[in-house]
Coordinates of N, CA and C in Angstrom, one line a residue:
X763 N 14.3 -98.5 -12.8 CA 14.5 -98.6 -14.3 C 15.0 -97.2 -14.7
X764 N 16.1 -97.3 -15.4 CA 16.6 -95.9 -16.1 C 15.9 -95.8 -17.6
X765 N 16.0 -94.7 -17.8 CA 15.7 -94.1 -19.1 C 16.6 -93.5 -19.6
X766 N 16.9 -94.6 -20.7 CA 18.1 -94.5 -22.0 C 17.8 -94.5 -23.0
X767 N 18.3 -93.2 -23.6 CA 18.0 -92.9 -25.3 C 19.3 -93.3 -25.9
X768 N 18.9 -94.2 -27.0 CA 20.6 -94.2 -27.7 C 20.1 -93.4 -29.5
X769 N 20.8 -92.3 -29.4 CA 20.7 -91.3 -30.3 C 22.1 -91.8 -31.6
X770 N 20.7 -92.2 -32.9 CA 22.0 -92.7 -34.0 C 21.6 -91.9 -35.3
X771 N 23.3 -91.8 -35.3 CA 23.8 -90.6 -36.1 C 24.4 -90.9 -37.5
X772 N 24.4 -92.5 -37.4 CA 24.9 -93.0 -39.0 C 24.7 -93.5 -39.9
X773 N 24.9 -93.3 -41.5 CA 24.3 -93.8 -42.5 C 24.6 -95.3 -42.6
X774 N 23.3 -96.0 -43.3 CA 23.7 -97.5 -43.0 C 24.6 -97.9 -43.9
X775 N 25.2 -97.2 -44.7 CA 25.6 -97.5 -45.9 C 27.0 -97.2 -46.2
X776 N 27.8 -97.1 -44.6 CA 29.4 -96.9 -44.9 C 30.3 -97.3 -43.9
X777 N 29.1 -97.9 -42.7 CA 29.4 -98.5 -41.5 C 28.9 -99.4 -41.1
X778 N 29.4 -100.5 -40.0 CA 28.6 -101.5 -38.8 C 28.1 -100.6 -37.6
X779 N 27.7 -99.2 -37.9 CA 27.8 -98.5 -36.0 C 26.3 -98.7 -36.4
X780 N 25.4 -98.9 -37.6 CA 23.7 -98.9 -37.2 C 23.2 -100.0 -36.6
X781 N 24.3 -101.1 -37.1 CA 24.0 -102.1 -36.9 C 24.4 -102.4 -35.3
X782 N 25.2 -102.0 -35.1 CA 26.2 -101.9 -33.5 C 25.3 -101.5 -32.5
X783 N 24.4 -100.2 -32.5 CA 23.8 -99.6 -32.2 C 22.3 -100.5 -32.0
X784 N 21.8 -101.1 -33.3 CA 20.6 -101.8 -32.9 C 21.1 -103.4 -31.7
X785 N 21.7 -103.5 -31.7 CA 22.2 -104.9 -30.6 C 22.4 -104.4 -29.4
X786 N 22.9 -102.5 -29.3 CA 23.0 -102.6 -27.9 C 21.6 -102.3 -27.7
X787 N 20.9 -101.6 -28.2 CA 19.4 -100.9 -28.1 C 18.2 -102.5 -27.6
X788 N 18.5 -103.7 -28.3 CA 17.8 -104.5 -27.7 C 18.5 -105.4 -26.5
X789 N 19.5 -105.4 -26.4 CA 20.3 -105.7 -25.0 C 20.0 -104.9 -24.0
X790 N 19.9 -103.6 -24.2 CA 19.3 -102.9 -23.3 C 17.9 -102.9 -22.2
X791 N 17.2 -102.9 -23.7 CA 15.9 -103.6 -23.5 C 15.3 -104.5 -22.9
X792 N 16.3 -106.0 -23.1 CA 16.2 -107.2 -22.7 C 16.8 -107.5 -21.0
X793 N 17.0 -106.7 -20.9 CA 17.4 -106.1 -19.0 C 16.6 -105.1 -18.9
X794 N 15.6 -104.7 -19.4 CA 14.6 -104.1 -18.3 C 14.4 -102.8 -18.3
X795 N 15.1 -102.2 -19.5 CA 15.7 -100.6 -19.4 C 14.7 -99.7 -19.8
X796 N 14.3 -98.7 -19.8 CA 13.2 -98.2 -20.7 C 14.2 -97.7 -21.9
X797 N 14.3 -97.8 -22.7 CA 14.6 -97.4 -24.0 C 14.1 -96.7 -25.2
X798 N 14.6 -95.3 -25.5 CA 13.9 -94.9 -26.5 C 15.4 -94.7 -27.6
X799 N 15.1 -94.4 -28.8 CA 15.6 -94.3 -30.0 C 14.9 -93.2 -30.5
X800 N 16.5 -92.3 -31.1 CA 16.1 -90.8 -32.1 C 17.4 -91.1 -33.3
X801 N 16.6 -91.3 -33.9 CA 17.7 -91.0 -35.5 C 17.2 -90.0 -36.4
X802 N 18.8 -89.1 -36.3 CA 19.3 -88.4 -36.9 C 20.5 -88.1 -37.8
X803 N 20.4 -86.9 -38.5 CA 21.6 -86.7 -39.5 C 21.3 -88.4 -40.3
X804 N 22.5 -88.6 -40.6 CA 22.2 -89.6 -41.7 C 21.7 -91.2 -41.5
X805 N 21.2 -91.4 -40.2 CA 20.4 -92.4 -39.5 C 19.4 -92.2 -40.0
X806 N 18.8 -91.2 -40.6 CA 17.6 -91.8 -41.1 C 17.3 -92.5 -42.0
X807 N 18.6 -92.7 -43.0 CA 18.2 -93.4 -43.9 C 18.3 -94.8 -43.7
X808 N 18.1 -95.4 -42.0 CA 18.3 -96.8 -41.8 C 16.6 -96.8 -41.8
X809 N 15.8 -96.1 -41.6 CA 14.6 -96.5 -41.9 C 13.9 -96.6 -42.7
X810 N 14.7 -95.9 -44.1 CA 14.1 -96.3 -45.3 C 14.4 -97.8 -46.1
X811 N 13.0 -98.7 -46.6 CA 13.0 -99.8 -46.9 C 14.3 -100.4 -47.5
X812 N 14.7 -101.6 -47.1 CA 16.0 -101.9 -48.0 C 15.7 -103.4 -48.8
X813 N 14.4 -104.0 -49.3 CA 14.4 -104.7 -49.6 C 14.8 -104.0 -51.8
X814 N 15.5 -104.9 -52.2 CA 15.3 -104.6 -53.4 C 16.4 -103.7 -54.1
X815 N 16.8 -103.0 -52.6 CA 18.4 -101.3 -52.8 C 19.7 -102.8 -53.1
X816 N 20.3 -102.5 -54.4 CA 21.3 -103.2 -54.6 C 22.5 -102.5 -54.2
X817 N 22.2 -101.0 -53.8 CA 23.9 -100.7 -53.0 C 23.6 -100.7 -51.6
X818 N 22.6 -101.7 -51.3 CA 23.0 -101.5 -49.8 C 23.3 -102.9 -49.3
X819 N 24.7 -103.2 -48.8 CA 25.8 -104.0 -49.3 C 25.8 -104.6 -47.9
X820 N 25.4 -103.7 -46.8 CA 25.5 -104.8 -45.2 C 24.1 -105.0 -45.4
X821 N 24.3 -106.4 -44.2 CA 23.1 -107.6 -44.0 C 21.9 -106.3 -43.3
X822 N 20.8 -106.6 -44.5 CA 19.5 -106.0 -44.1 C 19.1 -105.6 -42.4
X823 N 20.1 -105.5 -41.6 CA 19.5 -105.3 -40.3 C 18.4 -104.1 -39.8
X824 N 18.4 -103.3 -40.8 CA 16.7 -102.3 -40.5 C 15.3 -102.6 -40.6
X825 N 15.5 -103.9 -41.0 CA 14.2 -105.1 -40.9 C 13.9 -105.5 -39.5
X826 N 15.1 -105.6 -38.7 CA 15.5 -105.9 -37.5 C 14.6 -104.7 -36.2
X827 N 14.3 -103.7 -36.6 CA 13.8 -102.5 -36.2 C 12.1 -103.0 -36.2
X828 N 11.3 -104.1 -36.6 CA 10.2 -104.7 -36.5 C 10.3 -105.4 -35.4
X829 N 11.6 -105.6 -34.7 CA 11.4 -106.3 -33.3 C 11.1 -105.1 -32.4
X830 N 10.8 -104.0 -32.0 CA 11.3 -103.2 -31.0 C 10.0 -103.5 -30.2
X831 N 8.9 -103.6 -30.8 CA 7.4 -104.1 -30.3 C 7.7 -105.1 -29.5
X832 N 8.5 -106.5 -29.8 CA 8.5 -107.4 -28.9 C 9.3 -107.2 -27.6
X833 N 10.4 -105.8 -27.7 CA 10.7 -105.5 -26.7 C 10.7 -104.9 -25.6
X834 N 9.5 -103.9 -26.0 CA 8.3 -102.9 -25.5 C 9.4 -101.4 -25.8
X835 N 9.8 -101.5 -27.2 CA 10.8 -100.6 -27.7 C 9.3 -99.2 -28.1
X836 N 8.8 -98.9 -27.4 CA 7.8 -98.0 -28.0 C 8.3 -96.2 -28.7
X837 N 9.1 -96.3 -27.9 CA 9.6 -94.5 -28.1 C 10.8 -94.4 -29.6
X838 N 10.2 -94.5 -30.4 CA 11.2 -94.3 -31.3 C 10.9 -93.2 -32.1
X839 N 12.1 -92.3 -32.2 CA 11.7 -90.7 -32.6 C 13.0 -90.5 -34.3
X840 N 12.1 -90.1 -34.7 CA 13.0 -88.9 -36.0 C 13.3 -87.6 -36.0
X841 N 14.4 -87.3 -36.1 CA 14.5 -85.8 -36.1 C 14.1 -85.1 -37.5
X842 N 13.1 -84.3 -37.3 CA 12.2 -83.3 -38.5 C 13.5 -83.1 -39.6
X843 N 14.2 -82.3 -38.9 CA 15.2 -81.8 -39.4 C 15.7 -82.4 -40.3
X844 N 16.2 -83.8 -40.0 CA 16.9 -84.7 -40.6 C 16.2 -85.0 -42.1
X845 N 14.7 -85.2 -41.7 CA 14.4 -85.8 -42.8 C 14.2 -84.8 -44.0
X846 N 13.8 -83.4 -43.4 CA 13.5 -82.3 -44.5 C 14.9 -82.0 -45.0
X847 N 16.0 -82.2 -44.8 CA 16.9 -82.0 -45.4 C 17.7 -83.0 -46.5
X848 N 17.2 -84.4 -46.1 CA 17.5 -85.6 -47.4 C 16.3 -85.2 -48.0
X849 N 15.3 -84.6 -47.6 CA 13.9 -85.0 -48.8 C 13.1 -86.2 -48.6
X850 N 13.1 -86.7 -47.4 CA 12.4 -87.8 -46.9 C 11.2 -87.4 -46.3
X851 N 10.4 -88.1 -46.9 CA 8.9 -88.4 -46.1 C 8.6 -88.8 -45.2
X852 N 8.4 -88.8 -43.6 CA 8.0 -89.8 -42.8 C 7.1 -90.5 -43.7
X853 N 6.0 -90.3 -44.1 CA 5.0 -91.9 -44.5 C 5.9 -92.8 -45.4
X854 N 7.5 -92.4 -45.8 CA 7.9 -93.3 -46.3 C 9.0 -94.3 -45.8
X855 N 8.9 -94.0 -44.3 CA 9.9 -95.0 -43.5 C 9.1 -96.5 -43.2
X856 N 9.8 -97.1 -42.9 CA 9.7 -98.6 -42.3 C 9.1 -99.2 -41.5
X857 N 9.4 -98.0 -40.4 CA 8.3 -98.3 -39.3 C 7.5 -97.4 -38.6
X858 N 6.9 -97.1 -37.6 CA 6.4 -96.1 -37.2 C 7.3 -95.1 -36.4
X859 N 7.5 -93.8 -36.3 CA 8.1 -93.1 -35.3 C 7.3 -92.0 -35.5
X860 N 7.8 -91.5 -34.6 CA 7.2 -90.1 -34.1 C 8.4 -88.9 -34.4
X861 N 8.3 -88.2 -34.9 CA 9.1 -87.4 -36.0 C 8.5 -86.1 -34.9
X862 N 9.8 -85.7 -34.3 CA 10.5 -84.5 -33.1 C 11.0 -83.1 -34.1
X863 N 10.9 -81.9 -33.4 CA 11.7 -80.7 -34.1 C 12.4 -80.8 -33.1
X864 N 13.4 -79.6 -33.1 CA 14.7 -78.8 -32.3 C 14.1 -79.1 -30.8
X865 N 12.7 -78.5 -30.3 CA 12.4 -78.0 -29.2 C 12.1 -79.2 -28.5
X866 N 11.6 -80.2 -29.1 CA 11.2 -81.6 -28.8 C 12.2 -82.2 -28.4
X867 N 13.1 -82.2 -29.3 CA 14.6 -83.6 -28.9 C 15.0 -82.9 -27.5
X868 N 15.4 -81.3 -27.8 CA 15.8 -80.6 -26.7 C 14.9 -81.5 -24.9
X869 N 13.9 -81.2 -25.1 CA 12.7 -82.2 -24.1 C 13.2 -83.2 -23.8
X870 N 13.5 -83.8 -24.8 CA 13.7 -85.4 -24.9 C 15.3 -85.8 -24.3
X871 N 15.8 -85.1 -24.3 CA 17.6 -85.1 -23.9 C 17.2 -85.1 -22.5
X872 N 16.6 -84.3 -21.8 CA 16.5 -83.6 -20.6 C 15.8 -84.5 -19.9
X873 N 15.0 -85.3 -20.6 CA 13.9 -86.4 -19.5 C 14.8 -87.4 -19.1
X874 N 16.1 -88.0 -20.3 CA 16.7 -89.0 -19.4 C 17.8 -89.2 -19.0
X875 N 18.1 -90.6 -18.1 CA 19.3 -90.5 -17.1 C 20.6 -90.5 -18.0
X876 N 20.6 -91.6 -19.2 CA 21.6 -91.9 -19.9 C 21.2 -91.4 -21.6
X877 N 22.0 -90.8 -22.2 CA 22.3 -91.0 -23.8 C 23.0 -91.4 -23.9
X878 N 23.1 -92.1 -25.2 CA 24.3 -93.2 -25.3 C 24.1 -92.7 -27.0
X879 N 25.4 -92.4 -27.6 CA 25.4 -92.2 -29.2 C 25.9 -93.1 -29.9
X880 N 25.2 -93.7 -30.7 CA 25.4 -94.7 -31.7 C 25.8 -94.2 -32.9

């Protein structure tokens, strides 16, 4: 079993690559892969709630991100960074993650075989 992080880097709100990105992350998964997830720079804002946002104009797929449990998607990380610089709260994302600094992701690059950037 490899260990593949797919690190996503974009806002949900001007592209299909979040969405792109969550299909390969459970394809991945669904073959056996260990898989973890870090979103950063403007990926974070796929985990803030989108029920009710009227400019957010692609199909709600960050609701989609309540599957990762069924996929044994457990490792899902935030970069600190990212969020203190939109002004975001972790207690105010969608789902649970584990919110990494500099020295952490650095760790976290190094533990696996594959990154893959979404």
């Amino acid at each position: 079993m490899r260990n593949i992080l797919v690190l996503q880097r974009h806002s949900p709100f001007n592209s299909s690559k979040g969405r792109e990105a969550l299909d390969l992350i459970l394809a991945l998964a669904a073959v056996e892969h260990n898989v973890s997830v870090l979103f950063s720079a403007d990926a974070v804002y796929q985990l803030l709630p989108t029920a009710g946002q009227a400019d957010f104009k692609l199909k709600a797929y960050p609701r989609s991100f309540k599957l990762f449990g069924l996929y044994d998607i457990d490792q899902v990380y935030v970069c600190r960074q990212a969020l203190t610089e939109r002004g975001i709260d972790a207690s105010a994302l969608s789902i649970d993650v584990t919110v990494l600094d500099k020295d952490a992701i650095a760790e976290l690059l190094h533990k696996q075989h594959q990154v893959i950037t979404g």
